């Protein structure tokens, strides 16, 4: 089901090498996470409705910081503002052991301590999902999904670059990814703008859910 979302305004907020640089947790936040080169920044630009706001890299492994963006939009439940976090990609072969350890520490701190984080969109390249050695190839993603659930985080599986698959390959690939990561996956082709409304719908439902339960807890 496609959702009607209207982006009013999007802006870059901060590039954070450490926790001290995270923006104040005053708005609900949604994170975009996945392997290096999976299409995180491209998807983020499509979500923000502004081409070029998040930097798209030709060289994998370029994003080494957590980049925060703020967007103001009108969704199915009315106007709202959210923060979006572009997390650094993992799985890039040419990084040193110390860089990898740095990445892991940064991710663990963010994922376990970011109080306003409502959901994590976990991205996976559609072409990797249709590969016959899928279970092995998606080991990192499966492990990360398990880690996130252990922290009590909501995971939204996202199949990226779906334009690289034929129409008939898309649905089975989405089902495989959903089964592996636990939850219904969203199929996106960000360069074509496909699936963006659906992904916003899924992300915003986690924002609304929590706001409603916080309100009832406060009563
Ligand atoms: N065909 C296709 N290519 C895409 C799509 N999204 C991204 N790409 C391409 O994939 C490459 C990587 O995209 P990025 O958005 O920079 O990926 P990333 O996950 O942010 O990469 P890192 O920040 O390096 O981890 C670029 O060459 C994009 O043009 C898509 O929907 N379809
Ligand atoms: Mg990027």
JSON list of C-alpha atoms and ligand atoms in Angstrom, two decimals:
[
{"chain": "A", "resi": 1, "resn": "UNK", "atom": "CA", "xyz": [0.00, 0.00, 0.00]},
{"chain": "A", "resi": 2, "resn": "UNK", "atom": "CA", "xyz": [1.49, 3.33, -0.99]},
{"chain": "A", "resi": 3, "resn": "UNK", "atom": "CA", "xyz": [1.30, 6.18, 1.52]},
{"chain": "A", "resi": 4, "resn": "UNK", "atom": "CA", "xyz": [0.81, 9.82, 0.72]},
{"chain": "A", "resi": 5, "resn": "UNK", "atom": "CA", "xyz": [3.70, 11.78, 2.20]},
{"chain": "A", "resi": 6, "resn": "UNK", "atom": "CA", "xyz": [4.49, 15.39, 1.47]},
{"chain": "A", "resi": 7, "resn": "UNK", "atom": "CA", "xyz": [7.97, 16.65, 2.39]},
{"chain": "A", "resi": 8, "resn": "UNK", "atom": "CA", "xyz": [7.86, 20.28, 3.45]},
{"chain": "A", "resi": 9, "resn": "UNK", "atom": "CA", "xyz": [11.49, 20.88, 4.34]},
{"chain": "A", "resi": 10, "resn": "UNK", "atom": "CA", "xyz": [14.67, 18.82, 4.78]},
{"chain": "A", "resi": 11, "resn": "UNK", "atom": "CA", "xyz": [18.07, 19.86, 6.03]},
{"chain": "A", "resi": 12, "resn": "UNK", "atom": "CA", "xyz": [21.43, 18.49, 7.07]},
{"chain": "A", "resi": 13, "resn": "UNK", "atom": "CA", "xyz": [21.94, 18.73, 10.84]},
{"chain": "A", "resi": 14, "resn": "UNK", "atom": "CA", "xyz": [25.33, 17.25, 11.81]},
{"chain": "A", "resi": 15, "resn": "UNK", "atom": "CA", "xyz": [28.13, 14.81, 10.99]},
{"chain": "A", "resi": 16, "resn": "UNK", "atom": "CA", "xyz": [28.98, 13.01, 14.20]},
{"chain": "A", "resi": 17, "resn": "UNK", "atom": "CA", "xyz": [32.30, 11.25, 14.83]},
{"chain": "A", "resi": 18, "resn": "UNK", "atom": "CA", "xyz": [31.35, 10.69, 18.51]},
{"chain": "A", "resi": 19, "resn": "UNK", "atom": "CA", "xyz": [28.36, 10.76, 20.81]},
{"chain": "A", "resi": 20, "resn": "UNK", "atom": "CA", "xyz": [29.14, 14.32, 21.85]},
{"chain": "A", "resi": 21, "resn": "UNK", "atom": "CA", "xyz": [28.23, 15.42, 18.31]},
{"chain": "A", "resi": 22, "resn": "UNK", "atom": "CA", "xyz": [24.82, 13.73, 18.16]},
{"chain": "A", "resi": 23, "resn": "UNK", "atom": "CA", "xyz": [22.00, 16.27, 17.88]},
{"chain": "A", "resi": 24, "resn": "UNK", "atom": "CA", "xyz": [19.76, 16.70, 20.95]},
{"chain": "A", "resi": 25, "resn": "UNK", "atom": "CA", "xyz": [17.27, 13.79, 21.08]},
{"chain": "A", "resi": 26, "resn": "UNK", "atom": "CA", "xyz": [14.22, 16.03, 20.92]},
{"chain": "A", "resi": 27, "resn": "UNK", "atom": "CA", "xyz": [12.58, 14.49, 17.84]},
{"chain": "A", "resi": 28, "resn": "UNK", "atom": "CA", "xyz": [11.79, 10.87, 16.96]},
{"chain": "A", "resi": 29, "resn": "UNK", "atom": "CA", "xyz": [14.65, 9.38, 14.97]},
{"chain": "A", "resi": 30, "resn": "UNK", "atom": "CA", "xyz": [14.88, 6.74, 12.25]},
{"chain": "A", "resi": 31, "resn": "UNK", "atom": "CA", "xyz": [18.16, 5.17, 11.19]},
{"chain": "A", "resi": 32, "resn": "UNK", "atom": "CA", "xyz": [19.27, 3.86, 7.80]},
{"chain": "A", "resi": 33, "resn": "UNK", "atom": "CA", "xyz": [21.74, 1.03, 8.16]},
{"chain": "A", "resi": 34, "resn": "UNK", "atom": "CA", "xyz": [23.40, -1.50, 5.88]},
{"chain": "A", "resi": 35, "resn": "UNK", "atom": "CA", "xyz": [26.46, -2.78, 4.09]},
{"chain": "A", "resi": 36, "resn": "UNK", "atom": "CA", "xyz": [28.74, -0.35, 2.34]},
{"chain": "A", "resi": 37, "resn": "UNK", "atom": "CA", "xyz": [27.45, 0.61, -1.14]},
{"chain": "A", "resi": 38, "resn": "UNK", "atom": "CA", "xyz": [23.97, -0.84, -0.48]},
{"chain": "A", "resi": 39, "resn": "UNK", "atom": "CA", "xyz": [22.37, 2.52, -1.37]},
{"chain": "A", "resi": 40, "resn": "UNK", "atom": "CA", "xyz": [21.84, 4.13, 2.05]},
{"chain": "A", "resi": 41, "resn": "UNK", "atom": "CA", "xyz": [22.62, 7.71, 0.99]},
{"chain": "A", "resi": 42, "resn": "UNK", "atom": "CA", "xyz": [20.64, 7.41, -2.25]},
{"chain": "A", "resi": 43, "resn": "UNK", "atom": "CA", "xyz": [17.62, 6.10, -0.32]},
{"chain": "A", "resi": 44, "resn": "UNK", "atom": "CA", "xyz": [18.01, 8.88, 2.21]},
{"chain": "A", "resi": 45, "resn": "UNK", "atom": "CA", "xyz": [17.99, 11.55, -0.50]},
{"chain": "A", "resi": 46, "resn": "UNK", "atom": "CA", "xyz": [14.80, 10.03, -1.91]},
{"chain": "A", "resi": 47, "resn": "UNK", "atom": "CA", "xyz": [13.22, 10.03, 1.58]},
{"chain": "A", "resi": 48, "resn": "UNK", "atom": "CA", "xyz": [14.30, 13.63, 2.20]},
{"chain": "A", "resi": 49, "resn": "UNK", "atom": "CA", "xyz": [13.04, 14.70, -1.21]},
{"chain": "A", "resi": 50, "resn": "UNK", "atom": "CA", "xyz": [16.34, 16.45, -1.93]},
{"chain": "A", "resi": 51, "resn": "UNK", "atom": "CA", "xyz": [18.85, 15.08, -4.37]},
{"chain": "A", "resi": 52, "resn": "UNK", "atom": "CA", "xyz": [22.44, 15.48, -3.16]},
{"chain": "A", "resi": 53, "resn": "UNK", "atom": "CA", "xyz": [21.71, 16.25, 0.51]},
{"chain": "A", "resi": 54, "resn": "UNK", "atom": "CA", "xyz": [23.28, 12.94, 1.60]},
{"chain": "A", "resi": 55, "resn": "UNK", "atom": "CA", "xyz": [26.47, 12.28, -0.33]},
{"chain": "A", "resi": 56, "resn": "UNK", "atom": "CA", "xyz": [26.34, 9.32, -2.71]},
{"chain": "A", "resi": 57, "resn": "UNK", "atom": "CA", "xyz": [29.72, 7.68, -3.13]},
{"chain": "A", "resi": 58, "resn": "UNK", "atom": "CA", "xyz": [31.23, 6.02, -6.17]},
{"chain": "A", "resi": 59, "resn": "UNK", "atom": "CA", "xyz": [33.84, 4.50, -3.85]},
{"chain": "A", "resi": 60, "resn": "UNK", "atom": "CA", "xyz": [32.38, 2.10, -1.29]},
{"chain": "A", "resi": 61, "resn": "UNK", "atom": "CA", "xyz": [32.98, 2.71, 2.39]},
{"chain": "A", "resi": 62, "resn": "UNK", "atom": "CA", "xyz": [33.08, 6.50, 2.20]},
{"chain": "A", "resi": 63, "resn": "UNK", "atom": "CA", "xyz": [30.65, 7.36, 4.98]},
{"chain": "A", "resi": 64, "resn": "UNK", "atom": "CA", "xyz": [32.63, 7.06, 8.24]},
{"chain": "A", "resi": 65, "resn": "UNK", "atom": "CA", "xyz": [30.50, 9.32, 10.40]},
{"chain": "A", "resi": 66, "resn": "UNK", "atom": "CA", "xyz": [26.89, 9.28, 11.47]},
{"chain": "A", "resi": 67, "resn": "UNK", "atom": "CA", "xyz": [25.15, 11.93, 9.39]},
{"chain": "A", "resi": 68, "resn": "UNK", "atom": "CA", "xyz": [21.95, 13.40, 10.78]},
{"chain": "A", "resi": 69, "resn": "UNK", "atom": "CA", "xyz": [19.20, 15.08, 8.79]},
{"chain": "A", "resi": 70, "resn": "UNK", "atom": "CA", "xyz": [15.95, 16.66, 9.85]},
{"chain": "A", "resi": 71, "resn": "UNK", "atom": "CA", "xyz": [12.78, 16.62, 7.85]},
{"chain": "A", "resi": 72, "resn": "UNK", "atom": "CA", "xyz": [9.40, 18.21, 8.30]},
{"chain": "A", "resi": 73, "resn": "UNK", "atom": "CA", "xyz": [6.56, 16.47, 6.51]},
{"chain": "A", "resi": 74, "resn": "UNK", "atom": "CA", "xyz": [2.86, 15.87, 6.31]},
{"chain": "A", "resi": 75, "resn": "UNK", "atom": "CA", "xyz": [2.06, 12.19, 6.67]},
{"chain": "A", "resi": 76, "resn": "UNK", "atom": "CA", "xyz": [-1.09, 10.07, 7.06]},
{"chain": "A", "resi": 77, "resn": "UNK", "atom": "CA", "xyz": [-1.40, 11.33, 10.66]},
{"chain": "A", "resi": 78, "resn": "UNK", "atom": "CA", "xyz": [-0.76, 15.00, 9.93]},
{"chain": "A", "resi": 79, "resn": "UNK", "atom": "CA", "xyz": [2.36, 17.15, 10.17]},
{"chain": "A", "resi": 80, "resn": "UNK", "atom": "CA", "xyz": [5.46, 15.91, 11.98]},
{"chain": "A", "resi": 81, "resn": "UNK", "atom": "CA", "xyz": [9.22, 16.40, 12.19]},
{"chain": "A", "resi": 82, "resn": "UNK", "atom": "CA", "xyz": [11.73, 13.57, 12.43]},
{"chain": "A", "resi": 83, "resn": "UNK", "atom": "CA", "xyz": [15.48, 13.06, 12.42]},
{"chain": "A", "resi": 84, "resn": "UNK", "atom": "CA", "xyz": [17.04, 10.60, 10.00]},
{"chain": "A", "resi": 85, "resn": "UNK", "atom": "CA", "xyz": [20.47, 9.08, 10.67]},
{"chain": "A", "resi": 86, "resn": "UNK", "atom": "CA", "xyz": [22.69, 7.76, 7.85]},
{"chain": "A", "resi": 87, "resn": "UNK", "atom": "CA", "xyz": [24.89, 5.14, 9.55]},
{"chain": "A", "resi": 88, "resn": "UNK", "atom": "CA", "xyz": [28.32, 4.19, 8.20]},
{"chain": "A", "resi": 89, "resn": "UNK", "atom": "CA", "xyz": [28.32, 1.07, 6.02]},
{"chain": "A", "resi": 90, "resn": "UNK", "atom": "CA", "xyz": [29.90, -2.19, 7.09]},
{"chain": "A", "resi": 91, "resn": "UNK", "atom": "CA", "xyz": [31.46, -5.11, 5.23]},
{"chain": "A", "resi": 92, "resn": "UNK", "atom": "CA", "xyz": [33.90, -3.09, 3.18]},
{"chain": "A", "resi": 93, "resn": "UNK", "atom": "CA", "xyz": [36.87, -5.38, 2.62]},
{"chain": "A", "resi": 94, "resn": "UNK", "atom": "CA", "xyz": [39.64, -2.77, 2.43]},
{"chain": "A", "resi": 95, "resn": "UNK", "atom": "CA", "xyz": [39.44, -1.37, 5.94]},
{"chain": "A", "resi": 96, "resn": "UNK", "atom": "CA", "xyz": [41.98, -2.08, 8.63]},
{"chain": "A", "resi": 97, "resn": "UNK", "atom": "CA", "xyz": [41.20, -4.05, 11.76]},
{"chain": "A", "resi": 98, "resn": "UNK", "atom": "CA", "xyz": [41.36, -0.90, 13.90]},
{"chain": "A", "resi": 99, "resn": "UNK", "atom": "CA", "xyz": [38.99, 0.95, 11.57]},
{"chain": "A", "resi": 100, "resn": "UNK", "atom": "CA", "xyz": [36.57, -1.98, 11.77]},
{"chain": "A", "resi": 101, "resn": "UNK", "atom": "CA", "xyz": [36.76, -1.96, 15.58]},
{"chain": "A", "resi": 102, "resn": "UNK", "atom": "CA", "xyz": [36.12, 1.80, 15.52]},
{"chain": "A", "resi": 103, "resn": "UNK", "atom": "CA", "xyz": [33.07, 1.28, 13.32]},
{"chain": "A", "resi": 104, "resn": "UNK", "atom": "CA", "xyz": [31.72, -1.41, 15.62]},
{"chain": "A", "resi": 105, "resn": "UNK", "atom": "CA", "xyz": [32.15, 0.70, 18.75]},
{"chain": "A", "resi": 106, "resn": "UNK", "atom": "CA", "xyz": [30.45, 3.68, 17.08]},
{"chain": "A", "resi": 107, "resn": "UNK", "atom": "CA", "xyz": [27.51, 1.56, 15.91]},
{"chain": "A", "resi": 108, "resn": "UNK", "atom": "CA", "xyz": [27.05, -0.23, 19.22]},
{"chain": "A", "resi": 109, "resn": "UNK", "atom": "CA", "xyz": [27.07, 3.02, 21.13]},
{"chain": "A", "resi": 110, "resn": "UNK", "atom": "CA", "xyz": [24.55, 4.60, 18.78]},
{"chain": "A", "resi": 111, "resn": "UNK", "atom": "CA", "xyz": [22.21, 1.61, 18.49]},
{"chain": "A", "resi": 112, "resn": "UNK", "atom": "CA", "xyz": [22.17, 0.84, 22.19]},
{"chain": "A", "resi": 113, "resn": "UNK", "atom": "CA", "xyz": [22.13, 4.39, 23.60]},
{"chain": "A", "resi": 114, "resn": "UNK", "atom": "CA", "xyz": [20.19, 6.62, 21.25]},
{"chain": "A", "resi": 115, "resn": "UNK", "atom": "CA", "xyz": [17.03, 7.23, 23.31]},
{"chain": "A", "resi": 116, "resn": "UNK", "atom": "CA", "xyz": [14.90, 8.79, 20.57]},
{"chain": "A", "resi": 117, "resn": "UNK", "atom": "CA", "xyz": [15.62, 6.03, 17.99]},
{"chain": "A", "resi": 118, "resn": "UNK", "atom": "CA", "xyz": [12.29, 4.49, 16.92]},
{"chain": "A", "resi": 119, "resn": "UNK", "atom": "CA", "xyz": [13.24, 2.09, 14.14]},
{"chain": "A", "resi": 120, "resn": "UNK", "atom": "CA", "xyz": [16.17, 0.93, 12.04]},
{"chain": "A", "resi": 121, "resn": "UNK", "atom": "CA", "xyz": [15.73, 0.39, 8.30]},
{"chain": "A", "resi": 122, "resn": "UNK", "atom": "CA", "xyz": [18.13, -2.48, 7.54]},
{"chain": "A", "resi": 123, "resn": "UNK", "atom": "CA", "xyz": [19.03, -2.36, 3.85]},
{"chain": "A", "resi": 124, "resn": "UNK", "atom": "CA", "xyz": [20.06, -5.21, 1.61]},
{"chain": "A", "resi": 125, "resn": "UNK", "atom": "CA", "xyz": [21.00, -5.12, -2.07]},
{"chain": "A", "resi": 126, "resn": "UNK", "atom": "CA", "xyz": [18.36, -6.98, -4.10]},
{"chain": "A", "resi": 127, "resn": "UNK", "atom": "CA", "xyz": [21.00, -8.72, -6.23]},
{"chain": "A", "resi": 128, "resn": "UNK", "atom": "CA", "xyz": [22.56, -10.32, -3.17]},
{"chain": "A", "resi": 129, "resn": "UNK", "atom": "CA", "xyz": [19.20, -11.66, -2.06]},
{"chain": "A", "resi": 130, "resn": "UNK", "atom": "CA", "xyz": [18.55, -13.51, -5.33]},
{"chain": "A", "resi": 131, "resn": "UNK", "atom": "CA", "xyz": [21.98, -15.11, -5.17]},
{"chain": "A", "resi": 132, "resn": "UNK", "atom": "CA", "xyz": [21.65, -18.82, -4.50]},
{"chain": "A", "resi": 133, "resn": "UNK", "atom": "CA", "xyz": [24.15, -18.69, -1.63]},
{"chain": "A", "resi": 134, "resn": "UNK", "atom": "CA", "xyz": [21.84, -16.27, 0.12]},
{"chain": "A", "resi": 135, "resn": "UNK", "atom": "CA", "xyz": [22.02, -17.60, 3.69]},
{"chain": "A", "resi": 136, "resn": "UNK", "atom": "CA", "xyz": [25.79, -17.31, 3.68]},
{"chain": "A", "resi": 137, "resn": "UNK", "atom": "CA", "xyz": [25.85, -13.95, 1.92]},
{"chain": "A", "resi": 138, "resn": "UNK", "atom": "CA", "xyz": [23.37, -12.39, 4.29]},
{"chain": "A", "resi": 139, "resn": "UNK", "atom": "CA", "xyz": [25.07, -13.59, 7.45]},
{"chain": "A", "resi": 140, "resn": "UNK", "atom": "CA", "xyz": [26.04, -10.02, 8.50]},
{"chain": "A", "resi": 141, "resn": "UNK", "atom": "CA", "xyz": [22.51, -8.73, 7.96]},
{"chain": "A", "resi": 142, "resn": "UNK", "atom": "CA", "xyz": [20.93, -11.62, 9.86]},
{"chain": "A", "resi": 143, "resn": "UNK", "atom": "CA", "xyz": [23.34, -11.15, 12.73]},
{"chain": "A", "resi": 144, "resn": "UNK", "atom": "CA", "xyz": [22.70, -7.40, 12.84]},
{"chain": "A", "resi": 145, "resn": "UNK", "atom": "CA", "xyz": [18.92, -7.92, 12.82]},
{"chain": "A", "resi": 146, "resn": "UNK", "atom": "CA", "xyz": [19.29, -10.31, 15.77]},
{"chain": "A", "resi": 147, "resn": "UNK", "atom": "CA", "xyz": [21.49, -7.82, 17.62]},
{"chain": "A", "resi": 148, "resn": "UNK", "atom": "CA", "xyz": [18.96, -5.02, 17.06]},
{"chain": "A", "resi": 149, "resn": "UNK", "atom": "CA", "xyz": [16.06, -7.14, 18.26]},
{"chain": "A", "resi": 150, "resn": "UNK", "atom": "CA", "xyz": [18.08, -8.05, 21.35]},
{"chain": "A", "resi": 151, "resn": "UNK", "atom": "CA", "xyz": [18.29, -4.32, 22.07]},
{"chain": "A", "resi": 152, "resn": "UNK", "atom": "CA", "xyz": [14.53, -4.05, 21.63]},
{"chain": "A", "resi": 153, "resn": "UNK", "atom": "CA", "xyz": [14.89, -2.09, 18.39]},
{"chain": "A", "resi": 154, "resn": "UNK", "atom": "CA", "xyz": [12.30, -2.26, 15.65]},
{"chain": "A", "resi": 155, "resn": "UNK", "atom": "CA", "xyz": [13.82, -3.52, 12.35]},
{"chain": "A", "resi": 156, "resn": "UNK", "atom": "CA", "xyz": [12.37, -2.67, 8.93]},
{"chain": "A", "resi": 157, "resn": "UNK", "atom": "CA", "xyz": [13.98, -4.88, 6.25]},
{"chain": "A", "resi": 158, "resn": "UNK", "atom": "CA", "xyz": [14.48, -2.97, 2.98]},
{"chain": "A", "resi": 159, "resn": "UNK", "atom": "CA", "xyz": [15.37, -4.48, -0.39]},
{"chain": "A", "resi": 160, "resn": "UNK", "atom": "CA", "xyz": [17.36, -1.82, -2.30]},
{"chain": "A", "resi": 161, "resn": "UNK", "atom": "CA", "xyz": [18.17, -1.39, -6.02]},
{"chain": "A", "resi": 162, "resn": "UNK", "atom": "CA", "xyz": [15.07, -3.44, -6.93]},
{"chain": "A", "resi": 163, "resn": "UNK", "atom": "CA", "xyz": [15.35, -1.99, -10.46]},
{"chain": "A", "resi": 164, "resn": "UNK", "atom": "CA", "xyz": [18.18, -4.50, -10.96]},
{"chain": "A", "resi": 165, "resn": "UNK", "atom": "CA", "xyz": [15.67, -7.37, -10.63]},
{"chain": "A", "resi": 166, "resn": "UNK", "atom": "CA", "xyz": [12.95, -8.40, -13.06]},
{"chain": "A", "resi": 167, "resn": "UNK", "atom": "CA", "xyz": [9.38, -7.74, -11.90]},
{"chain": "A", "resi": 168, "resn": "UNK", "atom": "CA", "xyz": [8.87, -11.47, -11.26]},
{"chain": "A", "resi": 169, "resn": "UNK", "atom": "CA", "xyz": [12.00, -11.71, -9.08]},
{"chain": "A", "resi": 170, "resn": "UNK", "atom": "CA", "xyz": [11.01, -8.89, -6.72]},
{"chain": "A", "resi": 171, "resn": "UNK", "atom": "CA", "xyz": [8.26, -10.50, -4.65]},
{"chain": "A", "resi": 172, "resn": "UNK", "atom": "CA", "xyz": [10.12, -13.74, -3.87]},
{"chain": "A", "resi": 173, "resn": "UNK", "atom": "CA", "xyz": [13.27, -11.73, -3.03]},
{"chain": "A", "resi": 174, "resn": "UNK", "atom": "CA", "xyz": [11.25, -9.54, -0.64]},
{"chain": "A", "resi": 175, "resn": "UNK", "atom": "CA", "xyz": [9.84, -12.66, 1.01]},
{"chain": "A", "resi": 176, "resn": "UNK", "atom": "CA", "xyz": [13.31, -14.22, 1.45]},
{"chain": "A", "resi": 177, "resn": "UNK", "atom": "CA", "xyz": [14.65, -11.03, 3.02]},
{"chain": "A", "resi": 178, "resn": "UNK", "atom": "CA", "xyz": [11.63, -10.67, 5.31]},
{"chain": "A", "resi": 179, "resn": "UNK", "atom": "CA", "xyz": [12.04, -14.26, 6.50]},
{"chain": "A", "resi": 180, "resn": "UNK", "atom": "CA", "xyz": [15.76, -13.84, 7.15]},
{"chain": "A", "resi": 181, "resn": "UNK", "atom": "CA", "xyz": [15.54, -10.53, 8.97]},
{"chain": "A", "resi": 182, "resn": "UNK", "atom": "CA", "xyz": [12.15, -11.08, 10.59]},
{"chain": "A", "resi": 183, "resn": "UNK", "atom": "CA", "xyz": [9.35, -8.79, 9.42]},
{"chain": "A", "resi": 184, "resn": "UNK", "atom": "CA", "xyz": [7.76, -7.72, 6.17]},
{"chain": "A", "resi": 185, "resn": "UNK", "atom": "CA", "xyz": [10.26, -6.06, 3.87]},
{"chain": "A", "resi": 186, "resn": "UNK", "atom": "CA", "xyz": [9.83, -2.90, 1.80]},
{"chain": "A", "resi": 187, "resn": "UNK", "atom": "CA", "xyz": [10.94, -3.04, -1.84]},
{"chain": "A", "resi": 188, "resn": "UNK", "atom": "CA", "xyz": [12.72, 0.13, -3.02]},
{"chain": "A", "resi": 189, "resn": "UNK", "atom": "CA", "xyz": [14.37, 1.44, -6.17]},
{"chain": "A", "resi": 190, "resn": "UNK", "atom": "CA", "xyz": [15.46, 4.81, -4.81]},
{"chain": "A", "resi": 191, "resn": "UNK", "atom": "CA", "xyz": [16.88, 6.16, -8.07]},
{"chain": "A", "resi": 192, "resn": "UNK", "atom": "CA", "xyz": [13.43, 5.68, -9.62]},
{"chain": "A", "resi": 193, "resn": "UNK", "atom": "CA", "xyz": [11.59, 6.85, -6.49]},
{"chain": "A", "resi": 194, "resn": "UNK", "atom": "CA", "xyz": [9.91, 3.44, -6.07]},
{"chain": "A", "resi": 195, "resn": "UNK", "atom": "CA", "xyz": [8.88, 2.25, -2.62]},
{"chain": "A", "resi": 196, "resn": "UNK", "atom": "CA", "xyz": [9.71, 5.56, -0.91]},
{"chain": "A", "resi": 197, "resn": "UNK", "atom": "CA", "xyz": [6.11, 6.24, 0.15]},
{"chain": "A", "resi": 198, "resn": "UNK", "atom": "CA", "xyz": [5.81, 2.69, 1.50]},
{"chain": "A", "resi": 199, "resn": "UNK", "atom": "CA", "xyz": [9.02, 3.03, 3.50]},
{"chain": "A", "resi": 200, "resn": "UNK", "atom": "CA", "xyz": [7.93, 6.39, 4.95]},
{"chain": "A", "resi": 201, "resn": "UNK", "atom": "CA", "xyz": [4.61, 4.76, 5.89]},
{"chain": "A", "resi": 202, "resn": "UNK", "atom": "CA", "xyz": [6.37, 1.93, 7.78]},
{"chain": "A", "resi": 203, "resn": "UNK", "atom": "CA", "xyz": [8.79, 4.30, 9.49]},
{"chain": "A", "resi": 204, "resn": "UNK", "atom": "CA", "xyz": [6.12, 6.80, 10.51]},
{"chain": "A", "resi": 205, "resn": "UNK", "atom": "CA", "xyz": [3.91, 4.07, 11.93]},
{"chain": "A", "resi": 206, "resn": "UNK", "atom": "CA", "xyz": [6.67, 3.37, 14.50]},
{"chain": "A", "resi": 207, "resn": "UNK", "atom": "CA", "xyz": [6.78, 7.08, 15.37]},
{"chain": "A", "resi": 208, "resn": "UNK", "atom": "CA", "xyz": [3.01, 7.30, 15.85]},
{"chain": "A", "resi": 209, "resn": "UNK", "atom": "CA", "xyz": [2.81, 4.03, 17.79]},
{"chain": "A", "resi": 210, "resn": "UNK", "atom": "CA", "xyz": [5.33, 5.16, 20.35]},
{"chain": "A", "resi": 211, "resn": "UNK", "atom": "CA", "xyz": [3.93, 8.68, 20.64]},
{"chain": "A", "resi": 212, "resn": "UNK", "atom": "CA", "xyz": [0.48, 7.24, 21.34]},
{"chain": "A", "resi": 213, "resn": "UNK", "atom": "CA", "xyz": [1.83, 4.76, 23.94]},
{"chain": "A", "resi": 214, "resn": "UNK", "atom": "CA", "xyz": [3.92, 7.50, 25.60]},
{"chain": "A", "resi": 215, "resn": "UNK", "atom": "CA", "xyz": [0.80, 9.68, 25.80]},
{"chain": "A", "resi": 216, "resn": "UNK", "atom": "CA", "xyz": [-1.23, 6.90, 27.38]},
{"chain": "A", "resi": 217, "resn": "UNK", "atom": "CA", "xyz": [1.61, 6.14, 29.84]},
{"chain": "A", "resi": 218, "resn": "UNK", "atom": "CA", "xyz": [1.69, 9.82, 30.83]},
{"chain": "A", "resi": 219, "resn": "UNK", "atom": "CA", "xyz": [-2.06, 9.81, 31.66]},
{"chain": "B", "resi": 1, "resn": "LIG", "atom": "N1", "xyz": [20.51, 0.73, -9.91]},
{"chain": "B", "resi": 1, "resn": "LIG", "atom": "C1", "xyz": [20.48, 1.36, -8.74]},
{"chain": "B", "resi": 1, "resn": "LIG", "atom": "N2", "xyz": [21.63, 1.85, -8.24]},
{"chain": "B", "resi": 1, "resn": "LIG", "atom": "C2", "xyz": [21.58, 2.48, -7.05]},
{"chain": "B", "resi": 1, "resn": "LIG", "atom": "C3", "xyz": [20.34, 2.67, -6.33]},
{"chain": "B", "resi": 1, "resn": "LIG", "atom": "N3", "xyz": [20.63, 3.28, -5.18]},
{"chain": "B", "resi": 1, "resn": "LIG", "atom": "C4", "xyz": [21.97, 3.49, -5.17]},
{"chain": "B", "resi": 1, "resn": "LIG", "atom": "N4", "xyz": [22.56, 3.04, -6.29]},
{"chain": "B", "resi": 1, "resn": "LIG", "atom": "C5", "xyz": [23.99, 3.14, -6.65]},
{"chain": "B", "resi": 1, "resn": "LIG", "atom": "O1", "xyz": [24.79, 2.43, -5.69]},
{"chain": "B", "resi": 1, "resn": "LIG", "atom": "C6", "xyz": [26.00, 3.13, -5.41]},
{"chain": "B", "resi": 1, "resn": "LIG", "atom": "C7", "xyz": [26.14, 3.37, -3.91]},
{"chain": "B", "resi": 1, "resn": "LIG", "atom": "O2", "xyz": [25.11, 4.23, -3.47]},
{"chain": "B", "resi": 1, "resn": "LIG", "atom": "P1", "xyz": [25.19, 5.01, -2.09]},
{"chain": "B", "resi": 1, "resn": "LIG", "atom": "O3", "xyz": [23.83, 5.61, -1.87]},
{"chain": "B", "resi": 1, "resn": "LIG", "atom": "O4", "xyz": [26.36, 5.91, -2.04]},
{"chain": "B", "resi": 1, "resn": "LIG", "atom": "O5", "xyz": [25.43, 3.79, -1.07]},
{"chain": "B", "resi": 1, "resn": "LIG", "atom": "P2", "xyz": [25.82, 3.87, 0.49]},
{"chain": "B", "resi": 1, "resn": "LIG", "atom": "O6", "xyz": [25.21, 2.67, 1.10]},
{"chain": "B", "resi": 1, "resn": "LIG", "atom": "O7", "xyz": [25.44, 5.19, 1.05]},
{"chain": "B", "resi": 1, "resn": "LIG", "atom": "O8", "xyz": [27.40, 3.72, 0.41]},
{"chain": "B", "resi": 1, "resn": "LIG", "atom": "P3", "xyz": [28.48, 4.02, 1.60]},
{"chain": "B", "resi": 1, "resn": "LIG", "atom": "O9", "xyz": [28.11, 5.34, 2.22]},
{"chain": "B", "resi": 1, "resn": "LIG", "atom": "O10", "xyz": [29.77, 4.05, 0.87]},
{"chain": "B", "resi": 1, "resn": "LIG", "atom": "O11", "xyz": [28.37, 2.88, 2.56]},
{"chain": "B", "resi": 1, "resn": "LIG", "atom": "C8", "xyz": [25.95, 4.42, -6.23]},
{"chain": "B", "resi": 1, "resn": "LIG", "atom": "O12", "xyz": [26.72, 4.21, -7.40]},
{"chain": "B", "resi": 1, "resn": "LIG", "atom": "C9", "xyz": [24.48, 4.59, -6.55]},
{"chain": "B", "resi": 1, "resn": "LIG", "atom": "O13", "xyz": [24.27, 5.28, -7.76]},
{"chain": "B", "resi": 1, "resn": "LIG", "atom": "C10", "xyz": [19.13, 2.16, -6.95]},
{"chain": "B", "resi": 1, "resn": "LIG", "atom": "O14", "xyz": [18.00, 2.28, -6.43]},
{"chain": "B", "resi": 1, "resn": "LIG", "atom": "N5", "xyz": [19.27, 1.52, -8.14]},
{"chain": "B", "resi": 2, "resn": "LIG", "atom": "MG1", "xyz": [26.56, 6.63, 2.14]}
]
